[in-house]
Short mmCIF file of C-alpha atoms in Angstrom, two decimals:
data_model
loop_
_atom_site.label_atom_id
_atom_site.label_comp_id
_atom_site.label_asym_id
_atom_site.label_seq_id
_atom_site.Cartn_x
_atom_site.Cartn_y
_atom_site.Cartn_z
CA VAL A 1 0.00 0.00 0.00
CA ARG A 2 1.39 3.39 -0.95
CA MET A 3 0.01 5.97 1.41
CA GLY A 4 -0.41 9.60 0.43
CA GLY A 5 -0.75 12.73 2.50
CA GLY A 6 0.00 12.41 6.17
CA ASP A 7 -1.39 11.22 9.44
CA GLU A 8 -5.05 11.41 10.48
CA GLY A 9 -6.73 11.12 7.14
CA SER A 10 -4.30 12.82 4.79
CA GLY A 11 -5.24 16.30 5.97
CA SER A 12 -9.00 15.66 5.91
CA GLY A 13 -9.43 16.37 9.61
CA GLY A 14 -10.21 12.69 10.15
CA ALA A 15 -13.08 12.58 7.64
CA CYS A 16 -11.38 10.09 5.33
CA TRP A 17 -8.12 8.48 4.26
CA VAL A 18 -7.16 7.64 0.66
CA SER A 19 -4.43 5.28 -0.53
CA GLU A 20 -3.29 4.03 -3.91
CA THR A 21 -3.27 0.24 -3.75
CA PRO A 22 -1.44 -1.94 -6.29
CA SER A 23 -2.75 -5.45 -6.96
CA PRO A 24 -0.47 -7.83 -8.87
CA PRO A 25 -1.93 -10.67 -10.95
CA GLY A 26 -3.38 -13.17 -8.50
CA GLY A 27 -3.28 -10.65 -5.64
CA ARG A 28 -6.17 -10.68 -3.21
CA GLY A 29 -7.55 -9.18 -0.04
CA PRO A 30 -9.40 -11.87 1.94
CA GLU A 31 -13.01 -11.48 3.00
CA HIS A 32 -13.34 -9.11 5.93
CA VAL A 33 -15.69 -6.63 7.60
CA HIS A 34 -15.01 -3.09 8.82
CA ASP A 35 -17.17 -2.22 11.82
CA LYS A 36 -16.14 1.45 11.91
CA GLU A 37 -15.59 2.59 8.32
CA GLU A 38 -17.21 2.77 4.93
CA GLU A 39 -14.75 1.62 2.24
CA ALA A 40 -14.73 2.70 -1.40
CA GLY A 41 -12.52 1.98 -4.36
CA PHE A 42 -11.92 3.68 -7.70
CA ILE A 43 -10.18 1.44 -10.23
CA ILE A 44 -7.31 3.29 -11.92
CA GLU A 45 -5.78 0.48 -13.98
CA GLY A 46 -6.70 -3.10 -14.80
CA ALA A 47 -9.70 -4.87 -13.29
CA ILE A 48 -10.51 -5.96 -9.75
CA ALA A 49 -13.06 -8.62 -8.83
CA PHE A 50 -15.01 -7.62 -5.71
CA GLU A 51 -16.98 -10.00 -3.55
CA ILE A 52 -19.50 -7.94 -1.60
CA ASP A 53 -22.10 -9.44 0.71
CA GLY A 54 -22.17 -12.75 -1.17
CA GLY A 55 -22.23 -11.26 -4.68
CA LYS A 56 -19.33 -10.91 -7.08
CA THR A 57 -18.61 -8.29 -9.73
CA THR A 58 -15.56 -7.41 -11.79
CA ALA A 59 -14.83 -3.70 -11.84
CA PRO A 60 -12.72 -2.45 -14.79
CA ALA A 61 -10.70 0.79 -14.83
CA GLY A 62 -13.00 3.77 -14.28
CA SER A 63 -15.33 1.87 -11.92
CA PHE A 64 -16.29 3.02 -8.43
CA VAL A 65 -17.17 0.49 -5.70
CA LEU A 66 -18.78 1.38 -2.36
CA VAL A 67 -18.78 -1.02 0.60
CA PRO A 68 -20.89 0.13 3.58
CA ARG A 69 -19.51 -0.57 7.05
CA GLY A 70 -20.52 -3.96 8.41
CA THR A 71 -20.57 -5.55 4.94
CA VAL A 72 -18.56 -8.71 4.21
CA HIS A 73 -16.22 -8.02 1.29
CA GLY A 74 -12.95 -8.97 -0.36
CA PHE A 75 -11.17 -8.32 -3.63
CA SER A 76 -8.86 -10.08 -6.05
CA ASN A 77 -7.01 -9.49 -9.29
CA GLU A 78 -8.06 -12.49 -11.35
CA THR A 79 -6.29 -11.26 -14.48
CA ASP A 80 -2.76 -11.67 -15.83
CA ALA A 81 -2.14 -7.91 -15.67
CA PRO A 82 -1.37 -5.65 -12.71
CA ALA A 83 -4.16 -3.45 -11.37
CA ARG A 84 -4.24 -0.30 -9.23
CA PHE A 85 -7.07 1.34 -7.34
CA LEU A 86 -7.65 4.24 -5.00
CA GLU A 87 -8.95 2.96 -1.70
CA LEU A 88 -10.89 5.36 0.53
CA PHE A 89 -11.92 4.81 4.14
CA SER A 90 -14.33 7.07 5.99
CA PRO A 91 -13.76 8.04 8.69
CA ALA A 92 -9.96 7.97 8.70
CA GLY A 93 -8.07 5.60 10.98
CA MET A 94 -7.32 2.54 8.84
CA GLU A 95 -4.00 4.12 7.82
CA HIS A 96 -2.71 3.09 11.25
CA TYR A 97 -3.79 -0.51 10.68
CA PHE A 98 -1.83 -0.64 7.41
CA GLU A 99 1.24 0.92 9.06
CA GLU A 100 1.17 -1.64 11.88
CA ARG A 101 0.54 -4.50 9.46
CA ALA A 102 3.61 -3.43 7.48
CA GLN A 103 5.62 -3.56 10.72
CA LEU A 104 4.38 -7.11 11.37
CA ALA A 105 5.38 -8.08 7.82
CA GLY A 106 8.81 -6.52 8.41
CA GLN A 107 9.23 -8.74 11.45
CA ALA A 108 8.36 -11.69 9.19
CA GLY A 109 11.14 -10.84 6.73
CA GLY A 110 8.93 -8.59 4.59
CA ASP A 111 6.48 -11.39 3.80
CA TYR A 112 2.82 -10.64 4.57
CA ALA A 113 2.06 -14.37 4.28
CA GLY A 114 4.54 -14.96 7.11
CA VAL A 115 2.74 -12.69 9.58
CA ASP A 116 1.68 -14.56 12.72
CA PRO A 117 -2.10 -15.12 12.35
CA THR A 118 -2.71 -14.47 16.07
CA ALA A 119 -0.84 -11.16 15.92
CA HIS A 120 -2.73 -10.16 12.78
CA ALA A 121 -6.09 -11.08 14.33
CA ALA A 122 -5.29 -8.93 17.37
CA LEU A 123 -4.26 -6.03 15.12
CA ALA A 124 -7.43 -6.31 13.03
CA ASP A 125 -9.54 -6.46 16.19
CA ARG A 126 -7.98 -3.21 17.49
CA TYR A 127 -9.17 -1.49 14.32
CA GLY A 128 -12.71 -2.91 14.34
CA MET A 129 -12.02 -5.33 11.53
CA ARG A 130 -12.97 -9.00 11.29
CA VAL A 131 -10.93 -11.13 8.89
CA GLY A 132 -11.64 -14.68 7.76
CA GLU A 133 -14.55 -16.90 8.57
CA GLU A 134 -14.86 -16.20 12.30
CA ARG A 135 -13.74 -13.79 14.99
CA ARG A 136 -14.37 -13.28 18.68
CA SER A 137 -17.55 -11.41 19.40
CA PRO A 138 -17.37 -8.50 21.86
CA GLY A 139 -19.39 -9.48 24.92
CA MET A 140 -19.09 -13.16 24.04
CA ASP A 141 -15.33 -13.66 24.03
CA ARG A 142 -14.91 -14.49 27.75
CA GLY A 143 -15.75 -18.10 27.00
CA GLY A 144 -14.04 -18.11 23.62
CA ALA A 145 -17.33 -18.16 21.74
CA LYS A 146 -17.08 -17.55 18.00
CA ARG A 147 -19.54 -16.06 15.55
CA PRO A 148 -19.60 -16.44 11.80
CA LEU A 149 -18.33 -13.57 9.69
CA LYS A 150 -21.48 -12.19 8.11
CA ALA A 151 -23.07 -8.87 7.34
CA GLY A 152 -25.35 -7.29 9.87
CA ASN A 153 -23.54 -8.35 13.05
CA ARG A 154 -23.41 -4.73 14.21
CA GLY A 155 -26.65 -3.23 12.90
CA SER A 156 -25.11 -2.29 9.58
CA ARG A 157 -26.65 -1.52 6.24
CA LYS A 158 -26.50 -4.36 3.77
CA GLY A 159 -25.07 -4.49 0.32
CA GLY A 160 -22.69 -2.42 -1.70
CA GLU A 161 -22.75 -0.41 -4.86
CA THR A 162 -20.70 -0.63 -8.04
CA ARG A 163 -20.63 1.87 -10.88
CA THR A 164 -18.67 1.18 -14.03
CA PRO A 165 -18.12 3.51 -16.99
CA GLN A 166 -20.36 1.25 -19.08
CA GLN A 167 -23.17 0.65 -16.58
CA PRO A 168 -25.80 2.76 -14.84
CA ARG A 169 -25.94 2.83 -11.04
CA THR A 170 -26.72 -0.52 -9.42
CA ALA A 171 -27.16 -1.58 -5.82
CA SER A 172 -26.85 -5.06 -4.40
#
């Protein structure tokens, strides 16, 4: 992740944070949920496949994708060409997650795949993010209870929105 601007939302007063994100062929971000932020992406180059709340769409360059907070989502570059997209989080704060995740990868020899899963889960939890199929539920974690990763666990809106240069507005 190449981060622009500075701390606390790139000068937005905490309203949002924007980052340019490269995605090599075969690159992917696993399914996850943000409990605190809306996430949006604008595809600059290539095409990114987004899985949002159980649906899948491929967004070519020029597309805009909106993922409301609380919505299960992930992305992947299923092509043979590199892709890039602007990633926006509102409100700001996720920039600190990415900085700390880079530190964890540095401790693993620069390999994100080598990051200790327990350390990554704790990091994600600090930033209100659930990654993978399950995560501890606040208020239920004393006994180690797990809950499935699904939309709506925190009173969120459902669905996402994708707009491509060739398509009118659609909501899922």
